[in-house]
XYZ file of C-alpha atoms in Angstrom:
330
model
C 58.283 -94.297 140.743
C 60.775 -92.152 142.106
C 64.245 -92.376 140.119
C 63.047 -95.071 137.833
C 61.029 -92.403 135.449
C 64.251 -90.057 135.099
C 65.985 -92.909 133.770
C 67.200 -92.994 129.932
C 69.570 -94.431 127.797
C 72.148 -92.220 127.846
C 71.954 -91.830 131.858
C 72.108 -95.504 132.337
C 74.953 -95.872 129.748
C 76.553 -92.808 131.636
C 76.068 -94.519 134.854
C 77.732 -97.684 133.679
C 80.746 -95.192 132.246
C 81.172 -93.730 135.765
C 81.250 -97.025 137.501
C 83.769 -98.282 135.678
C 85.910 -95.522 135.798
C 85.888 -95.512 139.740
C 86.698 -99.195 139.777
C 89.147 -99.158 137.113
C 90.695 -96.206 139.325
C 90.478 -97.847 142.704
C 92.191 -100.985 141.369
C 95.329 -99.229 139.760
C 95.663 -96.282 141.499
C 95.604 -93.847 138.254
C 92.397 -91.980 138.300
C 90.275 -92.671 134.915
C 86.986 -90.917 134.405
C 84.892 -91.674 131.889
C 81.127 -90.433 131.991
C 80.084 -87.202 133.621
C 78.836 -86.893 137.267
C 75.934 -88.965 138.211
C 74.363 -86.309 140.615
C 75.285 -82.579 141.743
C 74.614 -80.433 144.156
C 74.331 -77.031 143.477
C 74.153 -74.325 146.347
C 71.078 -71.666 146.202
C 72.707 -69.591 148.691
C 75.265 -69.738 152.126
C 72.590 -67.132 153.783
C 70.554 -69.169 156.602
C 68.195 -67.287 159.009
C 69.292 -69.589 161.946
C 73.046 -69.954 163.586
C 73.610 -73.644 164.298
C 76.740 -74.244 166.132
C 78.554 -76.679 163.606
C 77.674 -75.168 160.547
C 79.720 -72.174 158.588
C 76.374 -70.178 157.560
C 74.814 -70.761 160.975
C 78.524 -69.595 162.499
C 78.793 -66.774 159.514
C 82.365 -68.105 159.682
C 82.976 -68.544 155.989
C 85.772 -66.702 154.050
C 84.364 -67.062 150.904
C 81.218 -65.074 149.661
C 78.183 -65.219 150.940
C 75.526 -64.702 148.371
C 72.334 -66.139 145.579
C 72.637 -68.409 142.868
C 71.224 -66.632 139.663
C 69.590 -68.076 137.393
C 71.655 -67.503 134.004
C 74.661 -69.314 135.405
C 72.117 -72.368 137.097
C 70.728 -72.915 133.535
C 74.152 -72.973 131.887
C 75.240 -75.893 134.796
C 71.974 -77.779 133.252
C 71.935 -77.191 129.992
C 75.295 -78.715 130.048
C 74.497 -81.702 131.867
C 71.298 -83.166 132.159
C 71.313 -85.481 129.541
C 73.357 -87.644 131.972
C 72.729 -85.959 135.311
C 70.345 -88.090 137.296
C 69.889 -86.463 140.719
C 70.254 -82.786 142.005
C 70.675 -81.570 145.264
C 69.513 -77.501 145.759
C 71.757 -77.595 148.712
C 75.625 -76.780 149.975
C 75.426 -74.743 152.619
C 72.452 -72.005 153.419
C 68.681 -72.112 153.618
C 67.501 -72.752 150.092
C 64.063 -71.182 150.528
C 65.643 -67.702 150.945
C 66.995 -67.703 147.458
C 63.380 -65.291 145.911
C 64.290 -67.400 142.625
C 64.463 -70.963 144.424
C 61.109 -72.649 142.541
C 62.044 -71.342 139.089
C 65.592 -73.454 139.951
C 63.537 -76.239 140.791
C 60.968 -75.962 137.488
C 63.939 -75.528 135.136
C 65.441 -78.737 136.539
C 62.343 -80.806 136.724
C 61.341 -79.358 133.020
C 64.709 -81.091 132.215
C 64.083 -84.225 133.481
C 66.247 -84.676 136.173
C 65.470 -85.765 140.241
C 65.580 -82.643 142.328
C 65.516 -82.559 146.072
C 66.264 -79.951 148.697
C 67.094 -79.710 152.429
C 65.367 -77.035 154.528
C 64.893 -75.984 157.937
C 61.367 -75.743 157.610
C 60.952 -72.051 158.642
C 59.348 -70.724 154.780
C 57.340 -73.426 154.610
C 53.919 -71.348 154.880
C 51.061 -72.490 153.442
C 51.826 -70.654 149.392
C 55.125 -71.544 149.554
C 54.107 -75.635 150.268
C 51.645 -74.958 147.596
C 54.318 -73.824 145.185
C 56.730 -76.328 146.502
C 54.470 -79.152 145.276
C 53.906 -77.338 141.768
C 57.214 -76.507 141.374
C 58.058 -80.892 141.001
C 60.223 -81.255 143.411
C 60.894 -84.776 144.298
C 62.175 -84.841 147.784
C 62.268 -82.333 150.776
C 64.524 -82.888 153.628
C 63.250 -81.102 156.782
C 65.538 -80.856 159.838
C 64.017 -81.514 163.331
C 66.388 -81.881 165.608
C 64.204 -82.067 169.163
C 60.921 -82.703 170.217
C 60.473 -79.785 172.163
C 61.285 -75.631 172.159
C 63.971 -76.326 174.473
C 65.607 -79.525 172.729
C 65.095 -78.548 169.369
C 66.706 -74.424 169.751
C 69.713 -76.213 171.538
C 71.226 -76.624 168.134
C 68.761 -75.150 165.732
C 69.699 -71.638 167.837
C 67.214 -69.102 167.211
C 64.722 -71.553 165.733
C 60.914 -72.135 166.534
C 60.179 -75.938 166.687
C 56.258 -74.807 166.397
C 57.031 -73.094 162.668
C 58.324 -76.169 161.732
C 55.843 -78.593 162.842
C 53.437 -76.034 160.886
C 55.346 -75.904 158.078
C 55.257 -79.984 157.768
C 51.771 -79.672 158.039
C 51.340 -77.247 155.540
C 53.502 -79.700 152.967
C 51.100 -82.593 153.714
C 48.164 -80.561 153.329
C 49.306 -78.908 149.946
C 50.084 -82.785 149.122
C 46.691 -83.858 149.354
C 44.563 -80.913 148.145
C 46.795 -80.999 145.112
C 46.409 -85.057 144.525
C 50.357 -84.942 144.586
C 52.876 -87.929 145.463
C 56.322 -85.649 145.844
C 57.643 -84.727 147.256
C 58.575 -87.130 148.824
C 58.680 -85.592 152.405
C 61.925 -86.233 154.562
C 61.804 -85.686 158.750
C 65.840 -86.181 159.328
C 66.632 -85.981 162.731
C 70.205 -85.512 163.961
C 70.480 -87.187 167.152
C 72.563 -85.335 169.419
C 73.540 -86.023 173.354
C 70.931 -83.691 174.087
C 68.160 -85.114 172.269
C 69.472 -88.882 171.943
C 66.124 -89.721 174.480
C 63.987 -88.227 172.415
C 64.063 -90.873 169.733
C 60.570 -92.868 170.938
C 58.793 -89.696 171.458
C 59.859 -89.074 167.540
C 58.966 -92.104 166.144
C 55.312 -91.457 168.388
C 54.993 -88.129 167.040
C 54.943 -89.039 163.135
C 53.355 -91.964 163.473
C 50.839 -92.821 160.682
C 52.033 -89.903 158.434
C 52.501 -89.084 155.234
C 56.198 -88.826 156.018
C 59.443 -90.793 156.539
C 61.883 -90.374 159.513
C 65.185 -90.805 159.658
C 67.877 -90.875 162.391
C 71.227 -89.488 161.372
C 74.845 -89.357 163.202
C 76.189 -85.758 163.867
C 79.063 -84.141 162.053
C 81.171 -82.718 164.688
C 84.122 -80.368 163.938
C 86.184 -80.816 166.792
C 85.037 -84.192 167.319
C 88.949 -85.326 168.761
C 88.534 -83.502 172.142
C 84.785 -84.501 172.738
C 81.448 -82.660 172.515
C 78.431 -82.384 174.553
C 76.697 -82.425 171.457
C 78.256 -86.304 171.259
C 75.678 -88.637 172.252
C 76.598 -90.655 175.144
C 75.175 -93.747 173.371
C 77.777 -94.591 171.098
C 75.103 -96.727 168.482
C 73.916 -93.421 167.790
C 77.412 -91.620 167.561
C 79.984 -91.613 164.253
C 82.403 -91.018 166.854
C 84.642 -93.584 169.482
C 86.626 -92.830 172.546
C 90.014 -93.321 172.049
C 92.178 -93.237 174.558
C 91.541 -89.462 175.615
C 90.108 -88.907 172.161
C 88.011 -89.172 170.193
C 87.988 -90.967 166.431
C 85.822 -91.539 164.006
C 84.505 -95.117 163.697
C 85.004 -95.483 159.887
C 88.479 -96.428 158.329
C 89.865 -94.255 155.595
C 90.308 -96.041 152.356
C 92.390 -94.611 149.518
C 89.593 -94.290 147.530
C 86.264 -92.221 147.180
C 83.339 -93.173 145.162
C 82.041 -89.386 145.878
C 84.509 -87.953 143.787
C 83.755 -90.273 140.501
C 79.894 -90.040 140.967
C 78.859 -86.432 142.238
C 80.613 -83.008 142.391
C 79.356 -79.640 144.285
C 79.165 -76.471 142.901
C 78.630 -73.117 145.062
C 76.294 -70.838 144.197
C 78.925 -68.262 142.450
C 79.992 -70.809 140.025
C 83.277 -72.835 142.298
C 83.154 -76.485 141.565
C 84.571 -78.188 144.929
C 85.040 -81.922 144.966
C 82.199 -82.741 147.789
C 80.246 -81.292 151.183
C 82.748 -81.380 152.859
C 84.807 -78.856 151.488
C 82.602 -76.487 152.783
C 84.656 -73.579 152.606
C 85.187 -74.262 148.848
C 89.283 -74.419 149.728
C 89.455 -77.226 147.109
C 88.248 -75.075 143.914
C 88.657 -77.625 141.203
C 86.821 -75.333 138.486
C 84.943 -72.204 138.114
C 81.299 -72.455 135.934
C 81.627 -68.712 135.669
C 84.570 -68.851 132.706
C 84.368 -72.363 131.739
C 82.234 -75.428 131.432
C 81.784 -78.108 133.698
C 83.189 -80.950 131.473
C 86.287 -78.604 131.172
C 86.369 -78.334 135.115
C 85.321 -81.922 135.547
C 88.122 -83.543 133.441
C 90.827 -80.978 134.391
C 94.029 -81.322 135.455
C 93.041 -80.259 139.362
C 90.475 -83.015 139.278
C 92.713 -85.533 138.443
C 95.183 -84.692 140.625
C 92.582 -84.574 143.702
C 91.696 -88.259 142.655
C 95.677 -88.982 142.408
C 95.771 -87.842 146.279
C 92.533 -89.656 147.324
C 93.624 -93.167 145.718
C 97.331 -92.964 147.169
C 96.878 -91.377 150.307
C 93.599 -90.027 151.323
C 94.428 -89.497 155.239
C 96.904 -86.574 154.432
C 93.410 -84.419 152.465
C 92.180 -81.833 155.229
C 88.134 -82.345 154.602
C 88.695 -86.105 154.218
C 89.545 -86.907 157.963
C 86.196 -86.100 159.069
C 84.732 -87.475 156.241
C 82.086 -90.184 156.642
C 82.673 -92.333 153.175
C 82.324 -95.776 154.293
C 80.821 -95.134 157.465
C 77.526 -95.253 158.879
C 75.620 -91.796 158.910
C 71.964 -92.799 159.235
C 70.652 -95.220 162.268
């Protein structure tokens, strides 16, 4: 049933709200929001246990806190809003599973009726924790495998163990059926690199007749304009296009954002950022530590982010490499 059963009147009515608002907006330029945020994401913690080369936790390259969501100031964020909040993320930046409080997050939310997935690098998956995962009701679980094998996978995943993972995804199917559960739904994303793009078949192979889905997804590169060898060299399976000597990336940049009428992120200290990819939380558009969200949500600083995004977008830092419009999964 997925979505369908977290559906009510006011969401739907909400939903209807929002969409208008963002075409309303898009049409004549003034930003109008009616409705509160379809879906959040909310940030359990920026401390991972791996160091992936393009990402600020794996780097430890962030100049913000690092640090746990607590649980007071999660329950405030829901309380608030899910009588119109249809989908929640428990991810920013971070491994959520180190967060000791992570399945009471997940309970609280599910207990309020609203979608909850996570994204996890499979390396706390043991067997309790898939156990708990499963009777915590959480909908969807995103597990990263990027490579086949030891060598493929710890060429980005550095420090990982591709073995822990493929245990931990057997754990989740196994808690699955000895618990007569349907969610969640279990996720396999892999991000196809140049140094794994040939491993695609032997992917597909692998998970094969199991109680998973796969997915192929385009990698976010930082310095994407100079080239990477993390670039695949087949560019169907790349965001990115030679240009000249550099690189671009292949979608165009409207003036417009449907992100930033339908979701918002908040960090797990309380900073309410207008989407992922203001990782670094540089665009602080509201703090859930002294105010609420509506307050933060129909501020000033909101509307004046939307203002930029629907007259011109290109000049916003965290919007060139964004990849609204564009294709992201294969």
């Amino acid at each position: 049933m997925g979505l369908i059963r977290y559906l009510s009147l006011k969401k739907i009515t909400n939903a209807v709200q929002i969409l208008y608002s963002f075409y309303y907006s898009r049409i004549t330029k003034r930003p109008l929001i009616n409705g509160m945020p379809i879906s959040l994401s909310i940030e359990p913690t920026t401390s991972c246990n791996l160091r992936c080369p393009q990402c600020p936790s794996g780097l430890r390259s962030f100049t913000r806190p690092t640090g746990m969501l607590e649980i007071p100031l999660f329950r405030k964020i829901i309380d608030e809003q899910a009588a119109t909040l249809l989908y929640l993320t428990f991810y920013f930046q971070g491994e959520p599973y180190l967060n000791p409080s992570f399945f009471e997050l997940v309970r609280y939310a599910h207990d309020k009726n609203v979608y909850t997935s996570t994204s996890t690098n499979a390396h706390y998956l043991s067997r309790e924790n898939a156990i708990e995962t499963v009777q915590s009701g959480l909908d969807r679980l995103t597990i990263s495998l990027d490579g086949i094998s030891q060598q493929s996978y710890a060429k980005y995943r550095v420090g990982g163990k591709l073995a822990t993972v493929m245990q931990g995804i057997e754990n989740m199917v196994k808690a699955k059926k000895e618990l007569n559960s349907s969610t969640p739904l279990l996720s396999i994303q892999f991000i196809v690199f140049g140094h794994n793009e040939n491993e695609i078949e032997e992917v597909k192979q692998t998970f094969s007749g199991k109680d998973v889905e796969l997915v192929f997804k385009t990698a976010q590169i930082y310095d994407f304009e100079n080239g990477s060898s993390l670039i695949p060299t087949n560019d169907k399976l790349s965001r990115y296009k030679v240009s000249g000597s550099k690189f671009e990336i292949k979608n165009q940049h409207f003036d417009h954002c449907w992100k930033m009428w339908h979701s918002s992120v908040i960090t797990w200290d309380g900073r309410v950022v207008p989407c992922c990819f203001d990782k670094d939380a540089h665009y602080q558009l509201g703090n859930m530590q002294i105010e609420s969200f509506q307050t933060a949500w129909q501020s000033a600083s909101y509307g004046n982010f939307r203002r930029q995004l629907l007259t011109n977008r290109k000049e916003i830092d965290i919007c060139k490499n964004c990849t609204e419009g564009g294709k992201v999964y294969i």
